[in-house]
Tab-separated table of N, CA and C in Angstrom:
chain	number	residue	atom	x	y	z
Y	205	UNK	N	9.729	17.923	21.603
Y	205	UNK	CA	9.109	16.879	20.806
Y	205	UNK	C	7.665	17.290	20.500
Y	206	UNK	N	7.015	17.033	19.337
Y	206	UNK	CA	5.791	17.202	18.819
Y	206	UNK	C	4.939	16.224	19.275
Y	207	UNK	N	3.959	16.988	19.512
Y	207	UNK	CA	2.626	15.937	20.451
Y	207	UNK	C	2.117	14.712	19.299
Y	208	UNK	N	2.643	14.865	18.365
Y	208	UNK	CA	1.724	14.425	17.049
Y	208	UNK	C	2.771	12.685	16.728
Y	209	UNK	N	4.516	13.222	17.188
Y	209	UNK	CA	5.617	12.496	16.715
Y	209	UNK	C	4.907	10.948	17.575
Y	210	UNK	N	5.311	10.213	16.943
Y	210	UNK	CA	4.626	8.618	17.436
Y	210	UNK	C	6.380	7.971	17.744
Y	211	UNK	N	6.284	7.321	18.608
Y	211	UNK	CA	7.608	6.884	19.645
Y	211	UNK	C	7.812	5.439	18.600
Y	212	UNK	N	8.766	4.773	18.507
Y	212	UNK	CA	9.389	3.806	18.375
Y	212	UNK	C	8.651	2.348	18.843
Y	213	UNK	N	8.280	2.573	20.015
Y	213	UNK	CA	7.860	1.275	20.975
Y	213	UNK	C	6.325	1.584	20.169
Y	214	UNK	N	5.701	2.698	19.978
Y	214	UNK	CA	4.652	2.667	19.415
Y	214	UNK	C	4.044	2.527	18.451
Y	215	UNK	N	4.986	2.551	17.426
Y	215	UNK	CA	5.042	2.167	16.207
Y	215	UNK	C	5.020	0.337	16.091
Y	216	UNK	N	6.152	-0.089	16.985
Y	216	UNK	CA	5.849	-1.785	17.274
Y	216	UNK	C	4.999	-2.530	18.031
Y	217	UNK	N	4.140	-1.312	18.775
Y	217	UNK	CA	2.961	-1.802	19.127
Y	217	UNK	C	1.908	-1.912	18.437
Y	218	UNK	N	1.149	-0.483	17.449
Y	218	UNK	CA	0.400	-0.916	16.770
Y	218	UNK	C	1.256	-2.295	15.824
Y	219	UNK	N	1.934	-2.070	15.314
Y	219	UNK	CA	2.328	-3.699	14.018
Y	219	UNK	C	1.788	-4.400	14.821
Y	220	UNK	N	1.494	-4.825	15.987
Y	220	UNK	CA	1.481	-6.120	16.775
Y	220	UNK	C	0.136	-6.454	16.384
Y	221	UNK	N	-0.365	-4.632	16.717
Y	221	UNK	CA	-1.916	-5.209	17.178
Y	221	UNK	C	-2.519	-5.276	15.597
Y	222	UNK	N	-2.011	-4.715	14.841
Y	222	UNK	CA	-2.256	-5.270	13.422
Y	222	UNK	C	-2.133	-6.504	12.989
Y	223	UNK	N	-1.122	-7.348	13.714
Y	223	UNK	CA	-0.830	-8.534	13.108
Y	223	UNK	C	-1.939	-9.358	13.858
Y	224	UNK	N	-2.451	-9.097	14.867
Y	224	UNK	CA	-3.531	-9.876	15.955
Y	224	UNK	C	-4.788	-9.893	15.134
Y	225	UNK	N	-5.539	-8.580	14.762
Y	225	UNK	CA	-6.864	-8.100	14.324
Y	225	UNK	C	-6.595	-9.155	13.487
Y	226	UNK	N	-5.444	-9.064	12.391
Y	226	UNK	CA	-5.325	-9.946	10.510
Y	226	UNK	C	-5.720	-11.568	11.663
Y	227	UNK	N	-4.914	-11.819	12.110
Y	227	UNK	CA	-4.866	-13.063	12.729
Y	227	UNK	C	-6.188	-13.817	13.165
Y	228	UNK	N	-7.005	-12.692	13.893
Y	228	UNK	CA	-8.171	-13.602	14.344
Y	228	UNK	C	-9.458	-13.424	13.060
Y	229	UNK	N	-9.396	-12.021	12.219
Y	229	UNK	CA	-9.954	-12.076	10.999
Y	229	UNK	C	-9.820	-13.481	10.044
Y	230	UNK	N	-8.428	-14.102	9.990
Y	230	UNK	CA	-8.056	-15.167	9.182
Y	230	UNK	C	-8.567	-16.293	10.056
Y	231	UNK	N	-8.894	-16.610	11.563
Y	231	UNK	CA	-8.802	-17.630	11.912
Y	231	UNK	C	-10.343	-17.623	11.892
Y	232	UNK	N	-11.412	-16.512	12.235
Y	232	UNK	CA	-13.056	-16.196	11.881
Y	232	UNK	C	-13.159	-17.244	10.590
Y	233	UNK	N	-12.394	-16.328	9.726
Y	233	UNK	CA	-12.350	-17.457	8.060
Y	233	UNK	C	-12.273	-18.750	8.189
Y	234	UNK	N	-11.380	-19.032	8.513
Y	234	UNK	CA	-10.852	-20.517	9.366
Y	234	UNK	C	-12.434	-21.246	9.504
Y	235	UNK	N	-12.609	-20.869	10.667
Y	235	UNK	CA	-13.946	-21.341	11.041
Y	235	UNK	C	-15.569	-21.479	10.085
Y	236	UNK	N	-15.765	-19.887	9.051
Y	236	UNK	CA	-16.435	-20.455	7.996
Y	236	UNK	C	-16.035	-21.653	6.967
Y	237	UNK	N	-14.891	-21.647	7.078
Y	237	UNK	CA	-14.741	-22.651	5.675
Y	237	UNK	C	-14.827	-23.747	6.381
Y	238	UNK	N	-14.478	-24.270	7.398
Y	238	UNK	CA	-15.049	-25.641	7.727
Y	238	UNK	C	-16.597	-25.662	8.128
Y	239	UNK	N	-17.324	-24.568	8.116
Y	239	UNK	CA	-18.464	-24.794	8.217
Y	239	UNK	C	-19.007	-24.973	6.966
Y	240	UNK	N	-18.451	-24.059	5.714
Y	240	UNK	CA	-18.765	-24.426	4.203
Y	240	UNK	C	-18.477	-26.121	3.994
Y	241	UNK	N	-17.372	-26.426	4.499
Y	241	UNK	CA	-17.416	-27.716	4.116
Y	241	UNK	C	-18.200	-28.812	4.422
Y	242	UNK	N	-18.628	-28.669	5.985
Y	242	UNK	CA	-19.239	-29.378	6.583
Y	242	UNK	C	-20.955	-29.765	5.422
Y	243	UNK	N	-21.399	-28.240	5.761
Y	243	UNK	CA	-22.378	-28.410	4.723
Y	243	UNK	C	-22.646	-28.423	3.819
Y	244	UNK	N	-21.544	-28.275	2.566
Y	244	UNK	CA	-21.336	-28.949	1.261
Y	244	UNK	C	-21.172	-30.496	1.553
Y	245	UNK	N	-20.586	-31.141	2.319
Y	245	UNK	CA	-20.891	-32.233	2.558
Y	245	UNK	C	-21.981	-32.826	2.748
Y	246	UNK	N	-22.852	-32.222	3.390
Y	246	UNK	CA	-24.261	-33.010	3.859
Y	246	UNK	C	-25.223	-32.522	2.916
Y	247	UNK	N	-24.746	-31.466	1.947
Y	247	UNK	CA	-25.842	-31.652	0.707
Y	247	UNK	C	-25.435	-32.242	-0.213
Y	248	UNK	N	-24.175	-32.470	-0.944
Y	248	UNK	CA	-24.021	-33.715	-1.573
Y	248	UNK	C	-24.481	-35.176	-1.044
Y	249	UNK	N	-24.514	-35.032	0.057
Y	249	UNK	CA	-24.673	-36.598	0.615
Y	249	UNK	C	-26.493	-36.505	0.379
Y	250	UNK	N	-26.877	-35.565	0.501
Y	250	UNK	CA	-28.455	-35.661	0.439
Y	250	UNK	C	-29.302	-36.209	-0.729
Y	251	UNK	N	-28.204	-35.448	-1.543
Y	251	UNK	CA	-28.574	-35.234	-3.173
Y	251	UNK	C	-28.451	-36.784	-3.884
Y	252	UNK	N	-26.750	-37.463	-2.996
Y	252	UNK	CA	-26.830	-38.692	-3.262
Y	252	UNK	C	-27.886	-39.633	-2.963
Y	253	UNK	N	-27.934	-39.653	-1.862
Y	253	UNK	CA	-29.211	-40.146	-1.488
Y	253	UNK	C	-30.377	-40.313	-1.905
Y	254	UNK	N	-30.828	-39.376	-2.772
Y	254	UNK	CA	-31.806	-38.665	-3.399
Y	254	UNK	C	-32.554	-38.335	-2.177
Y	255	UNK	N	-32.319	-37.240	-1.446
Y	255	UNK	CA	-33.341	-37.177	-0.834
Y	255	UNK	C	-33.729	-35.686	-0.985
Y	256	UNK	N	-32.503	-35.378	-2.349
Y	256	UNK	CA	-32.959	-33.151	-2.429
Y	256	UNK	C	-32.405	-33.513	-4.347
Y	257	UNK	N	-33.257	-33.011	-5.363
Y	257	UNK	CA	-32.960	-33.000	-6.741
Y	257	UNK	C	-31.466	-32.028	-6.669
Y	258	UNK	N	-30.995	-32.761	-7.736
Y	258	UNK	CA	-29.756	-32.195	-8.381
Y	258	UNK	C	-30.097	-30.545	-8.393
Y	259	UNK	N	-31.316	-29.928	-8.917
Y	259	UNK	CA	-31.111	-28.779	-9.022
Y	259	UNK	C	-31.087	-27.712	-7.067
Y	260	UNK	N	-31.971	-28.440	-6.621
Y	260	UNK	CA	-32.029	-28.370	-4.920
Y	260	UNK	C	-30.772	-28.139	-4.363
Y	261	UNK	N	-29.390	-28.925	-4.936
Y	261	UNK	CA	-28.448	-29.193	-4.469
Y	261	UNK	C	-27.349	-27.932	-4.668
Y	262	UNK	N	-28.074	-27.989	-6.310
Y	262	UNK	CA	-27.202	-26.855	-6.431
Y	262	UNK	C	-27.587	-25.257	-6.161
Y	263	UNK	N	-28.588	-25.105	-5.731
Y	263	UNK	CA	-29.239	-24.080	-5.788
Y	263	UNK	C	-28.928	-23.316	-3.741
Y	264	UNK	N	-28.693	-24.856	-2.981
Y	264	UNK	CA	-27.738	-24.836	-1.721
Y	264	UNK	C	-26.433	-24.065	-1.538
Y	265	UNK	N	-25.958	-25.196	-2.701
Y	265	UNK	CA	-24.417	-24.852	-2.688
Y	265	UNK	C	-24.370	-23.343	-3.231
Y	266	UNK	N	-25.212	-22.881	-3.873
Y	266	UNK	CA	-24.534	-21.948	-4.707
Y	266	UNK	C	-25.158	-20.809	-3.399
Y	267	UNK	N	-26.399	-20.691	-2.433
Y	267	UNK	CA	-26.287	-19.479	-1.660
Y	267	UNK	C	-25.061	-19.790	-0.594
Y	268	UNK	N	-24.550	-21.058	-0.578
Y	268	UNK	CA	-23.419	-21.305	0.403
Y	268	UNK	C	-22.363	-20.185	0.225
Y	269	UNK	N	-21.988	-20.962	-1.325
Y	269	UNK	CA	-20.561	-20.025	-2.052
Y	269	UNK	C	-21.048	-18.710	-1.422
Y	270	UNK	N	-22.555	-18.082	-2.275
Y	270	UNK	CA	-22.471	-16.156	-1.514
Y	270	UNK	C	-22.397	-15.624	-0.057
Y	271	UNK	N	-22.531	-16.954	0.636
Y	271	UNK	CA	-22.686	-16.423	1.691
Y	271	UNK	C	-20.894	-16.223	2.569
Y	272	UNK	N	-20.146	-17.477	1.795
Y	272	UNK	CA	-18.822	-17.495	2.260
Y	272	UNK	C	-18.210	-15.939	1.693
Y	273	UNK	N	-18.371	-15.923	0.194
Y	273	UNK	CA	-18.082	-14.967	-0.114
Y	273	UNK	C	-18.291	-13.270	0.491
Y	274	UNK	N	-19.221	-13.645	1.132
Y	274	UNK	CA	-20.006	-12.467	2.142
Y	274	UNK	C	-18.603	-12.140	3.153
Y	275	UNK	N	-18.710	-13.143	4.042
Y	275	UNK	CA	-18.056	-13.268	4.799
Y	275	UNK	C	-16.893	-12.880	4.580
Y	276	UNK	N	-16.258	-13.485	3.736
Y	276	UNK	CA	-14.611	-13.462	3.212
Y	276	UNK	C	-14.679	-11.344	2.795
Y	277	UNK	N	-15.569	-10.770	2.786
Y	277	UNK	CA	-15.690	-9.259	2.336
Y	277	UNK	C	-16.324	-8.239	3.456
Y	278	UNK	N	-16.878	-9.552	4.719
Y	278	UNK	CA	-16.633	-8.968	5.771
Y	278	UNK	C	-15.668	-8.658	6.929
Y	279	UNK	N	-15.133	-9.791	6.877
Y	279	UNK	CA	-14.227	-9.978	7.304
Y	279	UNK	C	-12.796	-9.595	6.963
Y	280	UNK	N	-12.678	-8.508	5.563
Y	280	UNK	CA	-11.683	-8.106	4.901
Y	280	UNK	C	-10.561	-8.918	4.607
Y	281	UNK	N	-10.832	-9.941	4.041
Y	281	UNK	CA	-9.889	-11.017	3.826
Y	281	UNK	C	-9.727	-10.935	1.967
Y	282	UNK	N	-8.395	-10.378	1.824
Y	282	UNK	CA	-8.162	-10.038	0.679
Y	282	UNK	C	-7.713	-11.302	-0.029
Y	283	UNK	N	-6.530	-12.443	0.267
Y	283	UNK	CA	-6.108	-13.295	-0.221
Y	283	UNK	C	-5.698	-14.636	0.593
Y	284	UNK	N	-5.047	-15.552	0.166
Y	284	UNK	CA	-4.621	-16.672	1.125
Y	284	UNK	C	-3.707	-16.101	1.868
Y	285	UNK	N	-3.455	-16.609	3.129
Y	285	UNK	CA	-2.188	-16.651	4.125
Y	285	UNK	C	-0.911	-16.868	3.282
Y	286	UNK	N	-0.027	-15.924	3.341
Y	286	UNK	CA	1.421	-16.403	2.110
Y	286	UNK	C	2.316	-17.789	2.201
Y	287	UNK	N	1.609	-18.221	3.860
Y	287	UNK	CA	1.941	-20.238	4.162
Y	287	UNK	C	1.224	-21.174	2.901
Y	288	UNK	N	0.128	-20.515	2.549
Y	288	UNK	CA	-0.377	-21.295	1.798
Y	288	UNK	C	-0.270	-21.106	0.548
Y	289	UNK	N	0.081	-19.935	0.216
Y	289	UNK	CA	0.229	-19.553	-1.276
Y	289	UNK	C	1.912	-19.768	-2.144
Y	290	UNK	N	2.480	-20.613	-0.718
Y	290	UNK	CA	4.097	-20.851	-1.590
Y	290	UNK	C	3.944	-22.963	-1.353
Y	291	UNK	N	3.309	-22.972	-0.648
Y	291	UNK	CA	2.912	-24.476	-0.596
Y	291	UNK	C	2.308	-24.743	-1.748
């Protein structure tokens, strides 16, 4: 056998640990987007309030979006979970 040939059991081990890395990468995500939400929430609520101008508000939201977007390209997150994309 060739030192190089990769075994059967090893081949279904890395898949595993591939499916783990995707897994906690998606659940990291998980966790920004309820933090995006959280604080898209409390700057709309501010803005309602008047206590930050319409442009203030948006000028929030919008380093929010780059910063999720950051994330979502650090975290190598190419698309939705395929649970969510047939729902």
């Amino acid at each position: 056998m060739h030192h190089n040939e990769i075994f059967p059991q090893d081949q279904e081990l890395a898949a595993i640990w591939r499916r783990k890395q995707d897994c906690c990468r998606r659940y990291a995500f998980d966790l920004e987007l309820l933090d995006f939400a959280r604080q898209v929430c409390r700057i709309v609520n501010m803005e309602t309030r008047g206590k930050i101008e319409a442009y203030q508000a948006y000028e929030y939201l919008d380093l929010l979006w780059r910063r999720l977007q950051y994330k979502q390209l650090e975290l190598n997150i190419k698309s939705w979970p395929a649970r969510l994309e047939n729902d």
